[in-house]
Amino acid sequence: MIDVDVNGISIHYRIEGSGPWVTLSHSLTCDLTLWDELAAALAPSFTVLRYDTRGHGNSSAPQGTYSFDQLAADVVGLLDVLDVESTHFLGLSMGGMIGQHLALAAPQRVDKLVIASSTSRIPPEAGPLWDERIATVRAQGCAAMVEGTLGRWFTPGFRAARPEAMARIGKLIAATPAAGYIGCAGAIRTLDITAQLGAIAAPTLVIAGADDPGTPPAMSEVIAAAIPGARLEIIPSASHLCCIEQPEIFNRLVRDFLED
């Protein structure tokens, strides 16, 4: 694992495997370890680059509201430092939002695109909910978000059956710097990119968890309908972090799409 300076901040990243490049981008309040299982599945066939998004993990967490233009530029800057001309890109939730912006801003850098558990628009009526979350984190830190977030991210059955997974993800949520949450949540709160998605040229796979209350399959259907030729896959018995709840299905869908 290495840290490099990109766009005035330090970005923490890890590279493993060999073959064509694939870059993995995690959700809000996680870090690159979200992708441990997928990285292991892809490493025999791909060079896997995963990184901590600005404000998360061991990357810098500057104060202030971030933008998706900035978060996509961080990816471009990292690719430039590593001399990577183009890469497959997979993003989940916030990472999927970054992927959409990246595919529009720097289409020559994206070979294939995977957007999981994400959306292209936060409706205005959800603004107060994000304001409330930001206020909570500002006052109490991200530890206050653990229980509510786990409840949205996993089905009740999985939560009950996998306490070790809840402890692992809960620890990531709690450890997220408040400034990083506030900065990224400010970008998410105003997301509205649906009308631009028709310009995405990269072959695209859209994945949704069937039981995801935060970014339900209908949001993925909108993305898949807007991007020319995009394919939609809905994973049964999975909520928001479908890569953790149904890793065999998720990893197979991704690997087959990238290798096709």
PDB file of C-alpha atoms in Angstrom:
ATOM      1  CA  MET A   1       0.000   0.000   0.000  1.00  0.00           C
ATOM      2  CA  ILE A   2       1.349   3.388  -1.027  1.00  0.00           C
ATOM      3  CA  ASP A   3       0.414   7.047  -0.633  1.00  0.00           C
ATOM      4  CA  VAL A   4       0.848   9.596  -3.433  1.00  0.00           C
ATOM      5  CA  ASP A   5       0.132  13.301  -3.764  1.00  0.00           C
ATOM      6  CA  VAL A   6      -2.745  14.039  -6.155  1.00  0.00           C
ATOM      7  CA  ASN A   7      -4.620  17.333  -6.548  1.00  0.00           C
ATOM      8  CA  GLY A   8      -3.166  18.736  -3.352  1.00  0.00           C
ATOM      9  CA  ILE A   9      -4.048  15.743  -1.152  1.00  0.00           C
ATOM     10  CA  SER A  10      -2.549  12.373  -0.297  1.00  0.00           C
ATOM     11  CA  ILE A  11      -4.319   9.367  -1.802  1.00  0.00           C
ATOM     12  CA  HIS A  12      -3.782   5.896  -0.343  1.00  0.00           C
ATOM     13  CA  TYR A  13      -3.926   2.973  -2.766  1.00  0.00           C
ATOM     14  CA  ARG A  14      -3.089  -0.699  -3.269  1.00  0.00           C
ATOM     15  CA  ILE A  15      -2.201  -2.630  -6.445  1.00  0.00           C
ATOM     16  CA  GLU A  16      -2.299  -6.409  -6.875  1.00  0.00           C
ATOM     17  CA  GLY A  17      -2.563  -8.972  -9.660  1.00  0.00           C
ATOM     18  CA  SER A  18      -1.593  -8.789 -13.317  1.00  0.00           C
ATOM     19  CA  GLY A  19      -3.393  -8.141 -16.586  1.00  0.00           C
ATOM     20  CA  PRO A  20      -5.629  -5.298 -17.773  1.00  0.00           C
ATOM     21  CA  TRP A  21      -6.226  -2.568 -15.200  1.00  0.00           C
ATOM     22  CA  VAL A  22      -9.414  -2.429 -13.129  1.00  0.00           C
ATOM     23  CA  THR A  23      -9.991   0.321 -10.567  1.00  0.00           C
ATOM     24  CA  LEU A  24     -12.319  -0.200  -7.590  1.00  0.00           C
ATOM     25  CA  SER A  25     -14.080   2.685  -5.811  1.00  0.00           C
ATOM     26  CA  HIS A  26     -15.842   2.157  -2.471  1.00  0.00           C
ATOM     27  CA  SER A  27     -18.968   3.595  -0.851  1.00  0.00           C
ATOM     28  CA  LEU A  28     -19.337   6.466   1.589  1.00  0.00           C
ATOM     29  CA  THR A  29     -17.905   5.543   5.039  1.00  0.00           C
ATOM     30  CA  CYS A  30     -15.854   2.594   3.761  1.00  0.00           C
ATOM     31  CA  ASP A  31     -12.327   2.269   2.418  1.00  0.00           C
ATOM     32  CA  LEU A  32     -10.396   0.112  -0.029  1.00  0.00           C
ATOM     33  CA  THR A  33     -10.749  -2.961   2.212  1.00  0.00           C
ATOM     34  CA  LEU A  34     -14.415  -3.150   1.129  1.00  0.00           C
ATOM     35  CA  TRP A  35     -12.996  -4.868  -1.966  1.00  0.00           C
ATOM     36  CA  ASP A  36     -10.875  -7.563  -0.305  1.00  0.00           C
ATOM     37  CA  GLU A  37     -12.918 -10.452  -1.737  1.00  0.00           C
ATOM     38  CA  LEU A  38     -13.420  -8.963  -5.197  1.00  0.00           C
ATOM     39  CA  ALA A  39      -9.749  -7.992  -5.494  1.00  0.00           C
ATOM     40  CA  ALA A  40      -8.740 -11.568  -4.693  1.00  0.00           C
ATOM     41  CA  ALA A  41     -11.185 -12.858  -7.317  1.00  0.00           C
ATOM     42  CA  LEU A  42      -9.934 -10.485 -10.013  1.00  0.00           C
ATOM     43  CA  ALA A  43      -6.178 -10.505  -9.316  1.00  0.00           C
ATOM     44  CA  PRO A  44      -5.433 -13.688 -11.320  1.00  0.00           C
ATOM     45  CA  SER A  45      -6.683 -11.972 -14.493  1.00  0.00           C
ATOM     46  CA  PHE A  46      -6.407  -8.220 -13.828  1.00  0.00           C
ATOM     47  CA  THR A  47      -4.159  -5.610 -12.294  1.00  0.00           C
ATOM     48  CA  VAL A  48      -6.431  -4.393  -9.509  1.00  0.00           C
ATOM     49  CA  LEU A  49      -6.097  -0.805  -8.300  1.00  0.00           C
ATOM     50  CA  ARG A  50      -8.124   0.156  -5.259  1.00  0.00           C
ATOM     51  CA  TYR A  51      -7.872   3.416  -3.383  1.00  0.00           C
ATOM     52  CA  ASP A  52      -9.261   5.333  -0.418  1.00  0.00           C
ATOM     53  CA  THR A  53     -11.517   8.110  -1.687  1.00  0.00           C
ATOM     54  CA  ARG A  54     -10.753  11.648  -0.565  1.00  0.00           C
ATOM     55  CA  GLY A  55     -11.954  11.952   3.039  1.00  0.00           C
ATOM     56  CA  HIS A  56     -11.773   8.216   3.759  1.00  0.00           C
ATOM     57  CA  GLY A  57      -9.366   5.624   5.091  1.00  0.00           C
ATOM     58  CA  ASN A  58      -5.760   6.768   4.905  1.00  0.00           C
ATOM     59  CA  SER A  59      -6.335   9.426   2.228  1.00  0.00           C
ATOM     60  CA  SER A  60      -6.476  13.103   3.188  1.00  0.00           C
ATOM     61  CA  ALA A  61      -9.740  14.484   4.577  1.00  0.00           C
ATOM     62  CA  PRO A  62      -9.734  18.232   3.887  1.00  0.00           C
ATOM     63  CA  GLN A  63     -12.464  20.432   5.327  1.00  0.00           C
ATOM     64  CA  GLY A  64     -15.308  21.743   3.166  1.00  0.00           C
ATOM     65  CA  THR A  65     -17.784  20.342   0.662  1.00  0.00           C
ATOM     66  CA  TYR A  66     -16.310  18.194  -2.102  1.00  0.00           C
ATOM     67  CA  SER A  67     -17.660  17.872  -5.651  1.00  0.00           C
ATOM     68  CA  PHE A  68     -17.916  14.893  -7.974  1.00  0.00           C
ATOM     69  CA  ASP A  69     -15.810  16.780 -10.505  1.00  0.00           C
ATOM     70  CA  GLN A  70     -13.124  16.868  -7.805  1.00  0.00           C
ATOM     71  CA  LEU A  71     -13.567  13.203  -6.843  1.00  0.00           C
ATOM     72  CA  ALA A  72     -13.348  12.127 -10.500  1.00  0.00           C
ATOM     73  CA  ALA A  73     -10.285  14.338 -10.982  1.00  0.00           C
ATOM     74  CA  ASP A  74      -8.675  12.528  -8.040  1.00  0.00           C
ATOM     75  CA  VAL A  75      -9.035   9.264  -9.994  1.00  0.00           C
ATOM     76  CA  VAL A  76      -7.558  10.805 -13.140  1.00  0.00           C
ATOM     77  CA  GLY A  77      -4.686  12.212 -11.111  1.00  0.00           C
ATOM     78  CA  LEU A  78      -3.996   8.825  -9.539  1.00  0.00           C
ATOM     79  CA  LEU A  79      -4.041   7.133 -12.948  1.00  0.00           C
ATOM     80  CA  ASP A  80      -1.640   9.789 -14.239  1.00  0.00           C
ATOM     81  CA  VAL A  81       0.803   9.198 -11.367  1.00  0.00           C
ATOM     82  CA  LEU A  82       0.689   5.464 -12.032  1.00  0.00           C
ATOM     83  CA  ASP A  83       1.012   5.953 -15.812  1.00  0.00           C
ATOM     84  CA  VAL A  84      -2.252   4.090 -16.449  1.00  0.00           C
ATOM     85  CA  GLU A  85      -3.698   5.156 -19.804  1.00  0.00           C
ATOM     86  CA  SER A  86      -7.071   3.464 -19.320  1.00  0.00           C
ATOM     87  CA  THR A  87      -8.789   1.147 -16.867  1.00  0.00           C
ATOM     88  CA  HIS A  88     -11.996  -0.707 -16.241  1.00  0.00           C
ATOM     89  CA  PHE A  89     -13.766   1.117 -13.407  1.00  0.00           C
ATOM     90  CA  LEU A  90     -16.092  -0.342 -10.797  1.00  0.00           C
ATOM     91  CA  GLY A  91     -17.788   1.846  -8.208  1.00  0.00           C
ATOM     92  CA  LEU A  92     -20.356   1.007  -5.559  1.00  0.00           C
ATOM     93  CA  SER A  93     -22.790   3.609  -4.187  1.00  0.00           C
ATOM     94  CA  MET A  94     -20.715   6.818  -3.989  1.00  0.00           C
ATOM     95  CA  GLY A  95     -18.084   5.001  -6.047  1.00  0.00           C
ATOM     96  CA  GLY A  96     -20.695   4.443  -8.748  1.00  0.00           C
ATOM     97  CA  MET A  97     -21.453   8.157  -8.723  1.00  0.00           C
ATOM     98  CA  ILE A  98     -17.743   8.848  -9.188  1.00  0.00           C
ATOM     99  CA  GLY A  99     -17.674   6.312 -12.034  1.00  0.00           C
ATOM    100  CA  GLN A 100     -20.488   8.052 -13.878  1.00  0.00           C
ATOM    101  CA  HIS A 101     -18.712  11.393 -13.626  1.00  0.00           C
ATOM    102  CA  LEU A 102     -15.373   9.853 -14.626  1.00  0.00           C
ATOM    103  CA  ALA A 103     -16.858   8.194 -17.725  1.00  0.00           C
ATOM    104  CA  LEU A 104     -18.268  11.565 -18.802  1.00  0.00           C
ATOM    105  CA  ALA A 105     -15.282  13.751 -17.922  1.00  0.00           C
ATOM    106  CA  ALA A 106     -12.517  11.437 -19.150  1.00  0.00           C
ATOM    107  CA  PRO A 107     -14.096   8.825 -21.441  1.00  0.00           C
ATOM    108  CA  GLN A 108     -10.739   7.836 -22.903  1.00  0.00           C
ATOM    109  CA  ARG A 109      -9.639   6.592 -19.464  1.00  0.00           C
ATOM    110  CA  VAL A 110     -12.576   4.180 -18.930  1.00  0.00           C
ATOM    111  CA  ASP A 111     -12.635   0.858 -20.791  1.00  0.00           C
ATOM    112  CA  LYS A 112     -15.644  -0.809 -19.155  1.00  0.00           C
ATOM    113  CA  LEU A 113     -17.816   0.624 -16.388  1.00  0.00           C
ATOM    114  CA  VAL A 114     -19.568  -1.167 -13.526  1.00  0.00           C
ATOM    115  CA  ILE A 115     -22.021   0.848 -11.402  1.00  0.00           C
ATOM    116  CA  ALA A 116     -23.310  -0.985  -8.330  1.00  0.00           C
ATOM    117  CA  SER A 117     -25.913   0.033  -5.728  1.00  0.00           C
ATOM    118  CA  SER A 118     -25.893   3.591  -6.968  1.00  0.00           C
ATOM    119  CA  THR A 119     -28.024   6.364  -8.384  1.00  0.00           C
ATOM    120  CA  SER A 120     -27.710   9.208 -10.863  1.00  0.00           C
ATOM    121  CA  ARG A 121     -29.918  11.606  -8.930  1.00  0.00           C
ATOM    122  CA  ILE A 122     -30.734  12.488  -5.334  1.00  0.00           C
ATOM    123  CA  PRO A 123     -34.299  13.859  -5.326  1.00  0.00           C
ATOM    124  CA  PRO A 124     -34.746  17.279  -3.722  1.00  0.00           C
ATOM    125  CA  GLU A 125     -37.022  15.821  -1.063  1.00  0.00           C
ATOM    126  CA  ALA A 126     -34.077  13.775   0.203  1.00  0.00           C
ATOM    127  CA  GLY A 127     -32.052  16.941   0.840  1.00  0.00           C
ATOM    128  CA  PRO A 128     -33.244  17.395   4.444  1.00  0.00           C
ATOM    129  CA  LEU A 129     -32.310  13.772   5.219  1.00  0.00           C
ATOM    130  CA  TRP A 130     -28.751  14.415   4.058  1.00  0.00           C
ATOM    131  CA  ASP A 131     -28.674  17.690   5.994  1.00  0.00           C
ATOM    132  CA  GLU A 132     -29.681  15.770   9.116  1.00  0.00           C
ATOM    133  CA  ARG A 133     -26.956  13.161   8.567  1.00  0.00           C
ATOM    134  CA  ILE A 134     -24.343  15.865   8.039  1.00  0.00           C
ATOM    135  CA  ALA A 135     -25.445  17.654  11.209  1.00  0.00           C
ATOM    136  CA  THR A 136     -25.263  14.404  13.186  1.00  0.00           C
ATOM    137  CA  VAL A 137     -21.734  13.661  11.983  1.00  0.00           C
ATOM    138  CA  ARG A 138     -20.632  17.242  12.642  1.00  0.00           C
ATOM    139  CA  ALA A 139     -21.873  16.957  16.222  1.00  0.00           C
ATOM    140  CA  GLN A 140     -21.112  13.334  17.081  1.00  0.00           C
ATOM    141  CA  GLY A 141     -18.761  11.906  14.459  1.00  0.00           C
ATOM    142  CA  CYS A 142     -19.384   8.912  12.195  1.00  0.00           C
ATOM    143  CA  ALA A 143     -19.734   6.496  15.131  1.00  0.00           C
ATOM    144  CA  ALA A 144     -23.270   7.863  15.456  1.00  0.00           C
ATOM    145  CA  MET A 145     -24.046   6.574  11.949  1.00  0.00           C
ATOM    146  CA  VAL A 146     -23.103   2.931  12.481  1.00  0.00           C
ATOM    147  CA  GLU A 147     -26.419   1.347  13.514  1.00  0.00           C
ATOM    148  CA  GLY A 148     -28.612   3.222  11.051  1.00  0.00           C
ATOM    149  CA  THR A 149     -26.206   2.610   8.191  1.00  0.00           C
ATOM    150  CA  LEU A 150     -25.867  -1.129   8.862  1.00  0.00           C
ATOM    151  CA  GLY A 151     -29.657  -1.343   8.962  1.00  0.00           C
ATOM    152  CA  ARG A 152     -29.891   0.128   5.460  1.00  0.00           C
ATOM    153  CA  TRP A 153     -26.905  -1.700   4.023  1.00  0.00           C
ATOM    154  CA  PHE A 154     -27.773  -5.299   4.925  1.00  0.00           C
ATOM    155  CA  THR A 155     -30.876  -7.457   5.102  1.00  0.00           C
ATOM    156  CA  PRO A 156     -32.025  -8.420   8.622  1.00  0.00           C
ATOM    157  CA  GLY A 157     -31.207 -12.073   8.058  1.00  0.00           C
ATOM    158  CA  PHE A 158     -27.647 -11.341   6.997  1.00  0.00           C
ATOM    159  CA  ARG A 159     -27.123  -9.000   9.940  1.00  0.00           C
ATOM    160  CA  ALA A 160     -28.247 -11.700  12.348  1.00  0.00           C
ATOM    161  CA  ALA A 161     -26.209 -14.462  10.721  1.00  0.00           C
ATOM    162  CA  ARG A 162     -22.953 -12.553  10.183  1.00  0.00           C
ATOM    163  CA  PRO A 163     -21.987 -10.568  13.296  1.00  0.00           C
ATOM    164  CA  GLU A 164     -18.326 -10.575  12.233  1.00  0.00           C
ATOM    165  CA  ALA A 165     -19.209  -8.820   8.976  1.00  0.00           C
ATOM    166  CA  MET A 166     -21.281  -6.266  10.895  1.00  0.00           C
ATOM    167  CA  ALA A 167     -18.331  -5.626  13.201  1.00  0.00           C
ATOM    168  CA  ARG A 168     -15.969  -5.226  10.253  1.00  0.00           C
ATOM    169  CA  ILE A 169     -18.149  -2.780   8.304  1.00  0.00           C
ATOM    170  CA  GLY A 170     -19.274  -0.992  11.465  1.00  0.00           C
ATOM    171  CA  LYS A 171     -15.643  -0.317  12.314  1.00  0.00           C
ATOM    172  CA  LEU A 172     -15.075   1.226   8.857  1.00  0.00           C
ATOM    173  CA  ILE A 173     -18.113   3.487   9.257  1.00  0.00           C
ATOM    174  CA  ALA A 174     -17.075   4.657  12.737  1.00  0.00           C
ATOM    175  CA  ALA A 175     -13.495   5.331  11.631  1.00  0.00           C
ATOM    176  CA  THR A 176     -14.470   7.628   8.747  1.00  0.00           C
ATOM    177  CA  PRO A 177     -13.233  11.184   9.411  1.00  0.00           C
ATOM    178  CA  ALA A 178     -16.095  13.594  10.027  1.00  0.00           C
ATOM    179  CA  ALA A 179     -14.628  16.018   7.492  1.00  0.00           C
ATOM    180  CA  GLY A 180     -14.580  13.259   4.862  1.00  0.00           C
ATOM    181  CA  TYR A 181     -18.196  12.306   5.485  1.00  0.00           C
ATOM    182  CA  ILE A 182     -19.336  15.929   5.430  1.00  0.00           C
ATOM    183  CA  GLY A 183     -17.338  16.678   2.279  1.00  0.00           C
ATOM    184  CA  CYS A 184     -18.598  13.669   0.332  1.00  0.00           C
ATOM    185  CA  ALA A 185     -22.175  13.889   1.625  1.00  0.00           C
ATOM    186  CA  GLY A 186     -22.272  17.471   0.379  1.00  0.00           C
ATOM    187  CA  ALA A 187     -21.474  16.197  -3.112  1.00  0.00           C
ATOM    188  CA  ILE A 188     -24.014  13.367  -2.914  1.00  0.00           C
ATOM    189  CA  ARG A 189     -26.786  15.675  -1.666  1.00  0.00           C
ATOM    190  CA  THR A 190     -26.898  17.617  -4.945  1.00  0.00           C
ATOM    191  CA  LEU A 191     -26.263  14.748  -7.387  1.00  0.00           C
ATOM    192  CA  ASP A 192     -28.298  15.124 -10.591  1.00  0.00           C
ATOM    193  CA  ILE A 193     -26.601  13.631 -13.629  1.00  0.00           C
ATOM    194  CA  THR A 194     -29.285  11.457 -15.264  1.00  0.00           C
ATOM    195  CA  ALA A 195     -29.759  13.744 -18.266  1.00  0.00           C
ATOM    196  CA  GLN A 196     -26.046  13.452 -19.141  1.00  0.00           C
ATOM    197  CA  LEU A 197     -25.736   9.659 -19.013  1.00  0.00           C
ATOM    198  CA  GLY A 198     -26.591   9.186 -22.682  1.00  0.00           C
ATOM    199  CA  ALA A 199     -23.101  10.463 -23.497  1.00  0.00           C
ATOM    200  CA  ILE A 200     -21.373   7.553 -21.703  1.00  0.00           C
ATOM    201  CA  ALA A 201     -19.741   5.388 -24.359  1.00  0.00           C
ATOM    202  CA  ALA A 202     -18.097   2.724 -22.186  1.00  0.00           C
ATOM    203  CA  PRO A 203     -19.753  -0.711 -22.092  1.00  0.00           C
ATOM    204  CA  THR A 204     -21.627  -0.619 -18.797  1.00  0.00           C
ATOM    205  CA  LEU A 205     -22.936  -3.135 -16.283  1.00  0.00           C
ATOM    206  CA  VAL A 206     -25.354  -1.856 -13.632  1.00  0.00           C
ATOM    207  CA  ILE A 207     -25.853  -3.971 -10.489  1.00  0.00           C
ATOM    208  CA  ALA A 208     -28.494  -3.570  -7.780  1.00  0.00           C
ATOM    209  CA  GLY A 209     -29.415  -5.442  -4.630  1.00  0.00           C
ATOM    210  CA  ALA A 210     -33.063  -6.516  -4.813  1.00  0.00           C
ATOM    211  CA  ASP A 211     -33.674  -5.490  -1.189  1.00  0.00           C
ATOM    212  CA  ASP A 212     -31.734  -2.206  -1.132  1.00  0.00           C
ATOM    213  CA  PRO A 213     -33.847   0.563   0.478  1.00  0.00           C
ATOM    214  CA  GLY A 214     -31.286   3.324  -0.037  1.00  0.00           C
ATOM    215  CA  THR A 215     -30.642   2.925  -3.759  1.00  0.00           C
ATOM    216  CA  PRO A 216     -33.472   0.587  -4.793  1.00  0.00           C
ATOM    217  CA  PRO A 217     -33.419  -1.275  -8.114  1.00  0.00           C
ATOM    218  CA  ALA A 218     -35.596   1.430  -9.687  1.00  0.00           C
ATOM    219  CA  MET A 219     -32.647   3.848  -9.429  1.00  0.00           C
ATOM    220  CA  SER A 220     -30.388   1.358 -11.212  1.00  0.00           C
ATOM    221  CA  GLU A 221     -33.069   0.863 -13.856  1.00  0.00           C
ATOM    222  CA  VAL A 222     -32.912   4.604 -14.581  1.00  0.00           C
ATOM    223  CA  ILE A 223     -29.125   4.447 -15.017  1.00  0.00           C
ATOM    224  CA  ALA A 224     -29.254   1.364 -17.224  1.00  0.00           C
ATOM    225  CA  ALA A 225     -31.975   2.880 -19.404  1.00  0.00           C
ATOM    226  CA  ALA A 226     -30.030   6.126 -19.841  1.00  0.00           C
ATOM    227  CA  ILE A 227     -26.628   4.659 -20.780  1.00  0.00           C
ATOM    228  CA  PRO A 228     -26.646   3.242 -24.330  1.00  0.00           C
ATOM    229  CA  GLY A 229     -26.370  -0.546 -24.320  1.00  0.00           C
ATOM    230  CA  ALA A 230     -26.056  -0.857 -20.539  1.00  0.00           C
ATOM    231  CA  ARG A 231     -27.016  -4.143 -18.898  1.00  0.00           C
ATOM    232  CA  LEU A 232     -28.831  -4.399 -15.567  1.00  0.00           C
ATOM    233  CA  GLU A 233     -28.399  -7.258 -13.085  1.00  0.00           C
ATOM    234  CA  ILE A 234     -30.414  -7.442  -9.849  1.00  0.00           C
ATOM    235  CA  ILE A 235     -28.949  -9.633  -7.107  1.00  0.00           C
ATOM    236  CA  PRO A 236     -31.573 -11.421  -4.998  1.00  0.00           C
ATOM    237  CA  SER A 237     -31.460 -11.525  -1.195  1.00  0.00           C
ATOM    238  CA  ALA A 238     -29.092  -8.553  -1.009  1.00  0.00           C
ATOM    239  CA  SER A 239     -29.301  -4.992   0.201  1.00  0.00           C
ATOM    240  CA  HIS A 240     -26.915  -2.077  -0.429  1.00  0.00           C
ATOM    241  CA  LEU A 241     -23.541  -3.775   0.093  1.00  0.00           C
ATOM    242  CA  CYS A 242     -24.399  -6.640  -2.236  1.00  0.00           C
ATOM    243  CA  CYS A 243     -20.668  -7.264  -2.745  1.00  0.00           C
ATOM    244  CA  ILE A 244     -20.488  -8.334   0.914  1.00  0.00           C
ATOM    245  CA  GLU A 245     -23.903  -9.979   1.228  1.00  0.00           C
ATOM    246  CA  GLN A 246     -23.745 -12.024  -2.002  1.00  0.00           C
ATOM    247  CA  PRO A 247     -20.033 -12.024  -2.941  1.00  0.00           C
ATOM    248  CA  GLU A 248     -20.143 -15.121  -5.148  1.00  0.00           C
ATOM    249  CA  ILE A 249     -22.865 -13.681  -7.380  1.00  0.00           C
ATOM    250  CA  PHE A 250     -21.414 -10.171  -7.360  1.00  0.00           C
ATOM    251  CA  ASN A 251     -17.867 -11.281  -8.132  1.00  0.00           C
ATOM    252  CA  ARG A 252     -19.029 -13.624 -10.904  1.00  0.00           C
ATOM    253  CA  LEU A 253     -21.092 -10.910 -12.583  1.00  0.00           C
ATOM    254  CA  VAL A 254     -18.153  -8.506 -12.502  1.00  0.00           C
ATOM    255  CA  ARG A 255     -15.540 -11.012 -13.636  1.00  0.00           C
ATOM    256  CA  ASP A 256     -17.679 -12.338 -16.500  1.00  0.00           C
ATOM    257  CA  PHE A 257     -18.482  -8.810 -17.695  1.00  0.00           C
ATOM    258  CA  LEU A 258     -14.854  -7.661 -17.610  1.00  0.00           C
ATOM    259  CA  GLU A 259     -13.541 -10.823 -19.254  1.00  0.00           C
ATOM    260  CA  ASP A 260     -16.187 -10.947 -22.015  1.00  0.00           C
TER     261      ASP A 260
END
